Coordinates of N, CA, C and O in Angstrom, one line a residue:
H27 N 142.5 149.6 143.4 CA 143.4 149.0 142.3 C 143.1 147.5 142.2 O 143.0 147.0 141.0
F28 N 143.0 146.8 143.3 CA 142.8 145.4 143.2 C 141.4 145.1 142.5 O 141.3 144.2 141.7
L29 N 140.4 145.8 142.9 CA 139.1 145.7 142.3 C 139.2 145.9 140.8 O 138.6 145.1 140.0
F30 N 139.8 146.9 140.3 CA 140.0 147.2 138.9 C 140.7 146.1 138.2 O 140.2 145.6 137.1
N31 N 141.7 145.5 138.8 CA 142.4 144.4 138.2 C 141.5 143.1 138.1 O 141.6 142.4 137.1
C32 N 140.7 142.9 139.2 CA 139.8 141.8 139.2 C 138.8 141.9 138.0 O 138.5 140.9 137.3
F33 N 138.2 143.1 137.9 CA 137.3 143.3 136.8 C 137.9 143.1 135.4 O 137.2 142.6 134.5
N34 N 139.1 143.6 135.2 CA 139.8 143.3 133.9 C 140.0 141.9 133.7 O 139.8 141.4 132.6
T35 N 140.4 141.1 134.7 CA 140.6 139.7 134.6 C 139.3 139.0 134.3 O 139.2 138.2 133.4
L36 N 138.2 139.4 135.0 CA 136.9 138.8 134.8 C 136.4 139.1 133.4 O 135.9 138.2 132.7
S37 N 136.6 140.3 132.9 CA 136.2 140.7 131.5 C 136.9 139.8 130.5 O 136.2 139.3 129.5
S38 N 138.1 139.6 130.7 CA 138.9 138.7 129.7 C 138.4 137.3 129.8 O 138.2 136.6 128.7
L39 N 138.1 136.8 131.0 CA 137.6 135.4 131.1 C 136.2 135.2 130.5 O 135.9 134.2 129.9
I40 N 135.4 136.2 130.6 CA 134.0 136.1 130.0 C 134.1 135.8 128.5 O 133.4 135.0 128.0
N41 N 135.0 136.5 127.8 CA 135.2 136.3 126.4 C 135.9 134.9 126.1 O 135.6 134.4 125.0
E42 N 136.7 134.4 127.0 CA 137.5 133.2 126.7 C 136.9 132.0 127.2 O 136.9 130.9 126.5
D43 N 136.3 132.0 128.4 CA 135.9 130.8 129.1 C 134.8 131.1 130.1 O 135.1 131.6 131.2
E44 N 133.5 130.9 129.8 CA 132.5 131.3 130.7 C 132.5 130.6 132.0 O 132.2 131.2 133.1
A45 N 132.8 129.3 132.0 CA 132.9 128.6 133.3 C 134.0 129.1 134.2 O 133.8 129.3 135.4
A46 N 135.2 129.4 133.6 CA 136.3 130.0 134.4 C 135.9 131.4 134.9 O 136.2 131.7 136.0
A47 N 135.1 132.2 134.1 CA 134.6 133.5 134.5 C 133.7 133.3 135.7 O 133.8 134.1 136.7
E48 N 132.8 132.3 135.7 CA 131.9 132.1 136.8 C 132.6 131.7 138.1 O 132.3 132.2 139.1
N49 N 133.6 130.8 137.9 CA 134.5 130.4 139.1 C 135.2 131.6 139.7 O 135.3 131.8 140.9
F50 N 135.7 132.5 138.8 CA 136.5 133.7 139.2 C 135.5 134.6 140.0 O 135.9 135.1 141.0
L51 N 134.3 134.8 139.4 CA 133.3 135.7 140.1 C 132.9 135.1 141.5 O 132.8 135.9 142.4
N52 N 132.8 133.8 141.6 CA 132.4 133.2 142.9 C 133.5 133.4 143.9 O 133.3 133.8 145.0
E53 N 134.8 133.3 143.5 CA 135.9 133.5 144.4 C 136.0 135.0 144.7 O 136.3 135.3 145.9
M54 N 135.8 135.8 143.8 CA 135.9 137.3 144.0 C 134.8 137.7 145.0 O 135.1 138.5 145.9
T55 N 133.6 137.1 144.9 CA 132.5 137.3 145.9 C 133.0 136.9 147.3 O 132.7 137.7 148.3
K56 N 133.6 135.8 147.4 CA 134.1 135.3 148.7 C 135.1 136.3 149.3 O 135.0 136.6 150.5
V57 N 136.0 136.7 148.5 CA 137.0 137.7 148.9 C 136.4 139.0 149.4 O 136.7 139.4 150.5
Y58 N 135.5 139.5 148.7 CA 134.9 140.8 149.1 C 133.9 140.7 150.3 O 133.9 141.6 151.1
R59 N 133.3 139.5 150.4 CA 132.5 139.3 151.6 C 133.3 139.3 152.9 O 133.0 139.9 153.9
Y60 N 134.5 138.6 152.8 CA 135.4 138.5 153.9 C 136.0 139.9 154.2 O 136.2 140.3 155.3
L61 N 136.4 140.6 153.1 CA 137.0 142.0 153.3 C 136.0 142.9 154.0 O 136.4 143.7 154.9
L62 N 134.8 142.8 153.7 CA 133.8 143.7 154.3 C 133.6 143.4 155.8 O 133.3 144.3 156.5
K63 N 133.7 142.2 156.2 CA 133.5 141.9 157.6 C 134.8 141.8 158.4 O 134.9 141.6 159.6
G64 N 136.0 142.0 157.7 CA 137.3 141.8 158.2 C 137.6 142.6 159.5 O 138.4 142.2 160.3
D65 N 137.1 143.8 159.6 CA 137.4 144.6 160.8 C 136.4 144.4 161.9 O 136.5 145.1 162.9
E66 N 135.4 143.5 161.8 CA 134.5 143.4 162.8 C 135.0 142.6 164.1 O 134.6 142.8 165.2
E67 N 136.0 141.8 163.9 CA 136.6 141.0 165.0 C 138.1 141.3 165.1 O 138.8 141.5 164.2
Q68 N 138.5 141.2 166.4 CA 140.0 141.3 166.6 C 140.8 140.1 166.2 O 141.9 140.3 165.7
L69 N 140.2 139.0 166.3 CA 140.9 137.7 165.9 C 139.8 136.8 165.3 O 138.6 136.8 165.6
V70 N 140.3 136.0 164.3 CA 139.4 135.0 163.6 C 140.1 133.7 163.7 O 141.3 133.6 163.9
C71 N 139.3 132.7 163.4 CA 139.8 131.3 163.4 C 140.8 131.2 162.2 O 140.4 131.7 161.1
F72 N 141.9 130.7 162.4 CA 142.9 130.6 161.3 C 142.4 129.8 160.1 O 142.7 130.2 158.9
E73 N 141.5 128.8 160.3 CA 141.0 128.1 159.2 C 140.1 129.0 158.3 O 140.1 128.9 157.1
E74 N 139.4 129.9 158.9 CA 138.6 130.9 158.2 C 139.4 131.8 157.4 O 139.2 132.1 156.2
E75 N 140.5 132.3 158.0 CA 141.5 133.1 157.3 C 142.1 132.4 156.1 O 142.3 133.0 155.0
L76 N 142.4 131.1 156.3 CA 143.0 130.3 155.2 C 142.0 130.2 154.0 O 142.4 130.2 152.8
K77 N 140.7 129.9 154.3 CA 139.7 129.9 153.2 C 139.7 131.2 152.4 O 139.6 131.2 151.2
F78 N 139.8 132.3 153.1 CA 139.8 133.6 152.5 C 141.0 133.7 151.6 O 140.9 134.1 150.4
I79 N 142.2 133.4 152.1 CA 143.4 133.6 151.4 C 143.5 132.7 150.2 O 144.1 133.0 149.1
E80 N 142.9 131.5 150.3 CA 142.8 130.6 149.1 C 142.0 131.2 148.0 O 142.4 131.2 146.8
S81 N 140.9 131.9 148.3 CA 140.1 132.6 147.3 C 140.9 133.8 146.8 O 140.9 134.0 145.6
Y82 N 141.5 134.5 147.7 CA 142.3 135.7 147.3 C 143.4 135.2 146.3 O 143.7 135.9 145.3
L83 N 144.1 134.1 146.6 CA 145.2 133.6 145.8 C 144.6 133.1 144.4 O 145.3 133.2 143.4
Y84 N 143.4 132.5 144.5 CA 142.8 132.0 143.2 C 142.7 133.2 142.2 O 143.0 133.0 141.1
L85 N 142.3 134.4 142.7 CA 142.2 135.5 141.9 C 143.5 135.9 141.3 O 143.7 136.2 140.1
G86 N 144.6 135.9 142.2 CA 145.9 136.3 141.7 C 146.5 135.3 140.7 O 147.1 135.7 139.7
I87 N 146.3 134.0 141.0 CA 146.8 133.0 140.1 C 146.1 133.0 138.8 O 146.7 132.8 137.7
T88 N 144.8 133.3 138.8 CA 144.1 133.4 137.6 C 144.6 134.6 136.7 O 144.8 134.5 135.5
R89 N 144.9 135.6 137.4 CA 145.4 136.8 136.7 C 146.8 136.6 136.2 O 147.2 137.0 135.1
F90 N 147.7 136.1 137.1 CA 149.1 136.0 136.7 C 149.6 134.6 136.1 O 150.7 134.5 135.6
G91 N 148.7 133.6 136.2 CA 149.0 132.3 135.6 C 150.3 131.7 136.3 O 150.5 131.8 137.5
N92 N 151.1 131.1 135.5 CA 152.3 130.4 135.9 C 153.4 131.4 136.5 O 154.4 130.9 137.0
A93 N 153.2 132.6 136.4 CA 154.2 133.6 137.0 C 154.1 133.6 138.5 O 155.0 134.1 139.1
L94 N 153.0 133.2 139.1 CA 152.8 133.2 140.5 C 152.6 131.7 141.0 O 151.6 131.0 140.6
N95 N 153.5 131.2 141.8 CA 153.5 129.9 142.3 C 153.3 129.9 143.8 O 154.2 130.5 144.5
V96 N 152.3 129.3 144.3 CA 152.0 129.3 145.7 C 151.8 127.9 146.2 O 151.1 127.1 145.6
N97 N 152.5 127.6 147.4 CA 152.4 126.3 148.0 C 151.9 126.6 149.4 O 152.5 127.4 150.2
I98 N 150.8 125.9 149.8 CA 150.3 126.0 151.2 C 150.3 124.7 151.9 O 149.8 123.7 151.4
K99 N 150.9 124.6 153.1 CA 150.9 123.4 153.9 C 150.7 123.8 155.3 O 151.6 124.3 156.0
I100 N 149.5 123.5 155.8 CA 149.1 124.0 157.2 C 148.7 122.7 158.0 O 147.9 121.9 157.5
S101 N 149.2 122.6 159.2 CA 148.8 121.5 160.1 C 147.4 121.7 160.5 O 146.9 122.8 160.7
D102 N 146.7 120.6 160.8 CA 145.4 120.6 161.3 C 145.2 121.3 162.6 O 144.3 122.0 162.9
D103 N 146.2 121.1 163.5 CA 146.2 121.8 164.8 C 146.2 123.3 164.7 O 145.5 124.0 165.4
A104 N 147.0 123.8 163.7 CA 147.1 125.2 163.5 C 145.8 125.8 163.1 O 145.5 127.0 163.4
K105 N 145.0 125.1 162.3 CA 143.8 125.6 161.8 C 142.8 126.0 162.9 O 141.9 126.9 162.7
Q106 N 142.9 125.5 164.1 CA 142.0 125.8 165.2 C 142.4 127.0 166.0 O 141.7 127.4 166.9
K107 N 143.6 127.5 165.7 CA 144.1 128.7 166.4 C 143.5 129.9 165.8 O 142.7 129.9 164.9
R108 N 143.9 131.1 166.3 CA 143.4 132.3 165.9 C 144.5 133.3 165.3 O 145.6 133.1 165.6
I109 N 144.0 134.2 164.5 CA 144.9 135.1 163.8 C 144.1 136.4 163.6 O 142.9 136.4 163.6
A110 N 144.9 137.5 163.5 CA 144.2 138.8 163.2 C 143.7 138.7 161.8 O 144.4 138.2 160.9
P111 N 142.4 139.2 161.6 CA 141.9 139.1 160.2 C 142.7 139.9 159.2 O 143.2 140.9 159.5
L112 N 142.8 139.3 158.0 CA 143.5 139.9 156.9 C 145.0 139.9 157.0 O 145.7 140.5 156.1
S113 N 145.5 139.3 158.0 CA 147.0 139.2 158.1 C 147.7 138.6 156.9 O 148.6 139.2 156.4
L114 N 147.2 137.5 156.5 CA 147.8 136.9 155.3 C 147.7 137.7 154.1 O 148.6 137.8 153.2
Q115 N 146.5 138.3 153.9 CA 146.2 139.1 152.7 C 147.2 140.3 152.7 O 147.7 140.7 151.6
I116 N 147.4 141.0 153.8 CA 148.4 142.1 153.8 C 149.8 141.7 153.4 O 150.4 142.4 152.6
I117 N 150.2 140.5 153.8 CA 151.5 140.0 153.5 C 151.6 139.6 152.0 O 152.5 140.0 151.3
I118 N 150.6 138.9 151.5 CA 150.5 138.4 150.1 C 150.5 139.6 149.2 O 151.2 139.7 148.2
E119 N 149.6 140.6 149.5 CA 149.6 141.8 148.7 C 150.9 142.5 148.6 O 151.4 142.9 147.6
N120 N 151.6 142.6 149.8 CA 152.9 143.2 149.9 C 153.9 142.4 148.9 O 154.6 143.0 148.2
I121 N 153.8 141.1 149.0 CA 154.7 140.3 148.1 C 154.4 140.5 146.6 O 155.4 140.8 145.9
I122 N 153.2 140.5 146.3 CA 152.8 140.6 144.8 C 153.2 142.0 144.3 O 153.7 142.1 143.2
Y123 N 152.9 143.0 145.0 CA 153.1 144.3 144.5 C 154.5 144.9 144.7 O 154.8 145.9 144.2
S124 N 155.3 144.2 145.5 CA 156.7 144.6 145.7 C 157.7 143.9 144.8 O 158.9 144.3 144.7
N125 N 157.2 142.9 144.1 CA 158.1 142.1 143.3 C 157.8 142.1 141.8 O 156.6 142.1 141.5
A126 N 158.8 142.0 141.0 CA 158.6 141.8 139.5 C 158.6 140.3 139.3 O 159.5 139.6 139.8
F127 N 157.7 139.8 138.5 CA 157.7 138.4 138.1 C 157.0 138.2 136.8 O 156.2 139.0 136.3
S128 N 157.4 137.1 136.2 CA 156.8 136.7 134.9 C 156.9 135.2 134.8 O 157.4 134.5 135.7
K129 N 156.3 134.7 133.7 CA 156.4 133.2 133.5 C 157.8 132.7 133.4 O 158.2 131.6 133.9
A130 N 158.7 133.5 132.8 CA 160.1 133.2 132.7 C 160.8 133.3 134.0 O 161.8 132.5 134.3
K131 N 160.4 134.2 134.9 CA 161.0 134.3 136.2 C 159.8 134.4 137.3 O 159.5 135.5 137.8
P132 N 159.2 133.3 137.6 CA 158.1 133.3 138.5 C 158.4 133.7 139.9 O 159.6 133.6 140.4
L133 N 157.4 134.1 140.6 CA 157.4 134.5 142.0 C 157.0 133.2 142.8 O 155.9 132.7 142.5
F134 N 157.7 132.8 143.8 CA 157.4 131.7 144.6 C 157.0 132.1 146.0 O 157.7 132.9 146.7
I135 N 155.8 131.6 146.5 CA 155.4 131.9 147.8 C 155.0 130.6 148.5 O 154.3 129.8 148.0
N136 N 155.6 130.4 149.7 CA 155.3 129.2 150.5 C 154.6 129.7 151.8 O 155.1 130.6 152.5
I137 N 153.5 129.1 152.1 CA 152.8 129.4 153.4 C 152.7 128.1 154.1 O 152.1 127.1 153.6
Y138 N 153.2 128.0 155.3 CA 153.2 126.8 156.1 C 153.3 127.1 157.6 O 153.5 128.3 158.0
T139 N 153.0 126.1 158.4 CA 153.1 126.3 159.8 C 154.3 125.5 160.4 O 154.7 124.5 159.9
S140 N 154.8 126.1 161.5 CA 155.9 125.5 162.2 C 155.6 125.8 163.7 O 155.7 127.0 164.0
G141 N 155.3 124.8 164.5 CA 154.9 125.1 165.9 C 153.7 126.0 165.9 O 152.7 125.7 165.2
D142 N 153.8 127.0 166.7 CA 152.7 128.0 166.8 C 152.8 129.2 165.9 O 152.3 130.3 166.3
K143 N 153.4 129.0 164.8 CA 153.6 130.2 163.9 C 153.2 129.8 162.4 O 153.4 128.6 162.0
V144 N 152.6 130.7 161.7 CA 152.5 130.6 160.3 C 153.6 131.4 159.6 O 153.9 132.5 160.1
I145 N 154.2 130.7 158.7 CA 155.4 131.3 158.0 C 155.0 131.6 156.5 O 154.5 130.7 155.9
I146 N 155.3 132.8 156.1 CA 155.1 133.1 154.7 C 156.4 133.5 154.1 O 157.1 134.5 154.5
E147 N 156.9 132.7 153.2 CA 158.2 132.9 152.6 C 158.0 133.2 151.1 O 157.1 132.7 150.5
N148 N 158.9 134.0 150.6 CA 158.8 134.3 149.2 C 160.2 134.7 148.6 O 161.1 135.1 149.3
T149 N 160.3 134.5 147.3 CA 161.5 134.9 146.6 C 161.4 136.4 146.5 O 160.3 137.0 146.5
I150 N 162.6 137.0 146.4 CA 162.6 138.5 146.3 C 163.1 138.8 144.9 O 164.2 138.4 144.5
Q151 N 162.3 139.6 144.2 CA 162.6 140.1 142.8 C 162.1 141.5 142.7 O 161.1 141.7 142.1
P152 N 162.8 142.4 143.3 CA 162.3 143.8 143.5 C 161.9 144.5 142.2 O 162.6 144.3 141.2
K153 N 160.8 145.2 142.2 CA 160.4 146.0 141.1 C 161.3 147.2 141.0 O 161.8 147.7 142.0
K154 N 161.6 147.6 139.8 CA 162.4 148.8 139.6 C 161.6 150.1 139.7 O 162.1 151.1 140.2
A155 N 160.3 150.0 139.4 CA 159.5 151.2 139.5 C 159.1 151.4 140.9 O 158.9 150.4 141.7
I156 N 158.9 152.6 141.3 CA 158.5 153.0 142.7 C 157.0 153.0 142.8 O 156.3 153.6 142.0
S157 N 156.5 152.3 143.8 CA 155.0 152.2 144.0 C 154.5 153.4 144.8 O 155.2 154.0 145.6
I158 N 153.3 153.8 144.5 CA 152.7 154.9 145.2 C 152.4 154.5 146.6 O 152.5 155.3 147.5
I159 N 152.0 153.2 146.8 CA 151.7 152.7 148.1 C 152.9 152.2 148.8 O 153.7 151.4 148.2
N160 N 153.1 152.5 150.0 CA 154.3 152.0 150.8 C 153.8 150.8 151.5 O 153.2 150.8 152.6
F161 N 154.1 149.6 150.9 CA 153.6 148.3 151.5 C 154.3 148.0 152.8 O 153.9 147.2 153.6
E162 N 155.5 148.6 153.0 CA 156.2 148.3 154.3 C 155.4 149.0 155.5 O 155.4 148.4 156.6
D163 N 154.7 150.1 155.2 CA 153.9 150.7 156.2 C 152.8 149.7 156.7 O 152.4 149.6 157.8
T164 N 152.2 149.0 155.7 CA 151.1 148.0 156.0 C 151.7 146.9 156.9 O 151.0 146.4 157.8
L165 N 152.9 146.4 156.6 CA 153.6 145.4 157.4 C 153.8 145.9 158.8 O 153.6 145.2 159.8
N166 N 154.3 147.2 158.9 CA 154.5 147.8 160.2 C 153.2 147.8 161.0 O 153.2 147.6 162.2
S167 N 152.1 148.2 160.4 CA 150.8 148.2 161.0 C 150.4 146.8 161.5 O 149.8 146.6 162.6
L168 N 150.7 145.8 160.8 CA 150.4 144.4 161.2 C 151.2 144.0 162.4 O 150.7 143.4 163.3
I169 N 152.5 144.4 162.4 CA 153.3 144.1 163.5 C 152.8 144.8 164.8 O 152.7 144.2 165.9
T170 N 152.4 146.0 164.7 CA 151.8 146.8 165.8 C 150.5 146.1 166.3 O 150.3 145.9 167.5
K171 N 149.7 145.7 165.4 CA 148.4 145.0 165.7 C 148.7 143.8 166.5 O 148.0 143.5 167.5
Y172 N 149.7 143.0 166.1 CA 150.0 141.8 166.8 C 150.6 142.0 168.2 O 150.4 141.2 169.1
S173 N 151.3 143.1 168.4 CA 151.8 143.4 169.7 C 150.7 143.5 170.7 O 151.0 143.4 171.9
M174 N 149.5 143.8 170.3 CA 148.4 144.0 171.2 C 147.7 142.6 171.5 O 147.0 142.5 172.5
H175 N 148.0 141.6 170.7 CA 147.3 140.3 170.8 C 148.2 139.2 171.3 O 147.7 138.2 171.8
S176 N 149.5 139.3 171.2 CA 150.4 138.2 171.5 C 151.7 138.7 172.1 O 152.2 139.8 171.7
A177 N 152.2 137.9 173.0 CA 153.5 138.2 173.6 C 154.6 137.9 172.5 O 155.7 138.5 172.6
E178 N 154.3 137.0 171.6 CA 155.2 136.6 170.5 C 155.1 137.7 169.4 O 154.0 138.0 169.0
P179 N 156.2 138.2 169.0 CA 156.1 139.3 167.9 C 156.1 138.6 166.5 O 156.4 137.5 166.3
V180 N 155.6 139.4 165.6 CA 155.8 139.1 164.2 C 157.2 139.3 163.9 O 157.8 140.4 164.2
T181 N 157.9 138.4 163.2 CA 159.3 138.6 162.8 C 159.5 138.5 161.3 O 158.7 137.8 160.6
I182 N 160.4 139.3 160.8 CA 160.7 139.3 159.4 C 162.2 139.0 159.3 O 163.0 139.7 159.9
E183 N 162.5 138.1 158.5 CA 163.9 137.7 158.2 C 164.1 137.8 156.6 O 163.2 137.4 155.9
Q184 N 165.2 138.5 156.2 CA 165.3 138.7 154.8 C 166.8 138.5 154.4 O 167.7 139.0 155.1
T185 N 167.0 137.9 153.2 CA 168.3 137.8 152.6 C 168.1 138.6 151.2 O 167.1 139.1 151.0
A186 N 169.1 138.5 150.4 CA 169.0 139.2 149.1 C 168.0 138.5 148.2 O 167.5 139.1 147.3
T187 N 167.7 137.2 148.5 CA 166.8 136.5 147.5 C 165.6 136.0 148.2 O 164.7 135.5 147.4
R188 N 165.4 136.0 149.5 CA 164.3 135.4 150.2 C 163.8 136.3 151.3 O 164.7 136.9 152.0
R189 N 162.5 136.3 151.6 CA 162.0 136.9 152.7 C 161.1 135.9 153.5 O 160.3 135.2 152.8
S190 N 161.1 136.0 154.8 CA 160.3 135.1 155.6 C 159.6 135.9 156.7 O 160.3 136.7 157.4
I191 N 158.3 135.8 156.8 CA 157.5 136.5 157.8 C 156.8 135.5 158.6 O 156.2 134.6 158.1
K192 N 157.1 135.6 160.0 CA 156.5 134.6 160.9 C 155.5 135.3 161.8 O 155.8 136.3 162.4
I193 N 154.3 134.8 161.7 CA 153.2 135.3 162.5 C 152.8 134.3 163.6 O 152.5 133.2 163.3
P194 N 152.7 134.8 164.8 CA 152.3 133.9 165.9 C 150.8 133.5 165.8 O 150.0 134.4 165.5
L195 N 150.5 132.2 166.0 CA 149.1 131.8 166.0 C 148.7 131.9 167.5 O 149.4 131.5 168.3
I196 N 147.5 132.3 167.7 CA 147.0 132.5 169.1 C 146.0 131.4 169.5 O 145.1 131.1 168.7
E197 N 146.3 130.9 170.7 CA 145.4 129.9 171.2 C 144.0 130.5 171.4 O 143.9 131.6 171.8
N198 N 142.9 129.7 171.3 CA 141.6 130.1 171.5 C 141.4 130.5 172.9 O 140.5 131.4 173.2
T199 N 142.1 130.0 173.9 CA 141.9 130.3 175.3 C 142.7 131.6 175.7 O 142.4 132.0 176.8
E200 N 143.6 132.1 174.9 CA 144.3 133.3 175.3 C 143.4 134.5 175.4 O 142.5 134.7 174.6
V201 N 143.6 135.3 176.4 CA 142.8 136.5 176.5 C 143.5 137.6 175.7 O 144.8 137.7 175.8
T202 N 142.8 138.4 175.0 CA 143.4 139.4 174.2 C 143.0 140.8 174.7 O 142.0 141.0 175.4
A203 N 143.8 141.8 174.4 CA 143.6 143.1 174.9 C 142.5 143.8 174.0 O 142.3 143.5 172.9

């Protein structure tokens, strides 16, 4: 589904703005290169995961425009830690496909670090239509994956209007199972 949406966006950009289409294609290539190697390692450098998610978000922001607002603020120390590959993508995908948003009522996502955790916060604007994919199952898989790598659990806090997911960042020196 994501690939189909990317091709539709790319097709529109080719007709409107060739330079933007080329940039979109370059970012799309980065995303797919990372996705293809994503399962090769148990943990990756957080800085590498951030570069991937920035490309992934570029595709989403190009597609949704001002309806999707993302703010990323990561400490330099955190960038040297480790994270399970595709962790941020799983969460961002969950956010995008679980919420209804438009230019009039945009979706806000904040990604930042606090101590040894990366926190992904978003506004909640539930879709009325039921999705075929259960994105909560993908979050549960992520939580299970982290239980094998860190004594610190992934935590989810939610109110009626906001959701916050905290993922522990793992030191390079920690031994993983």
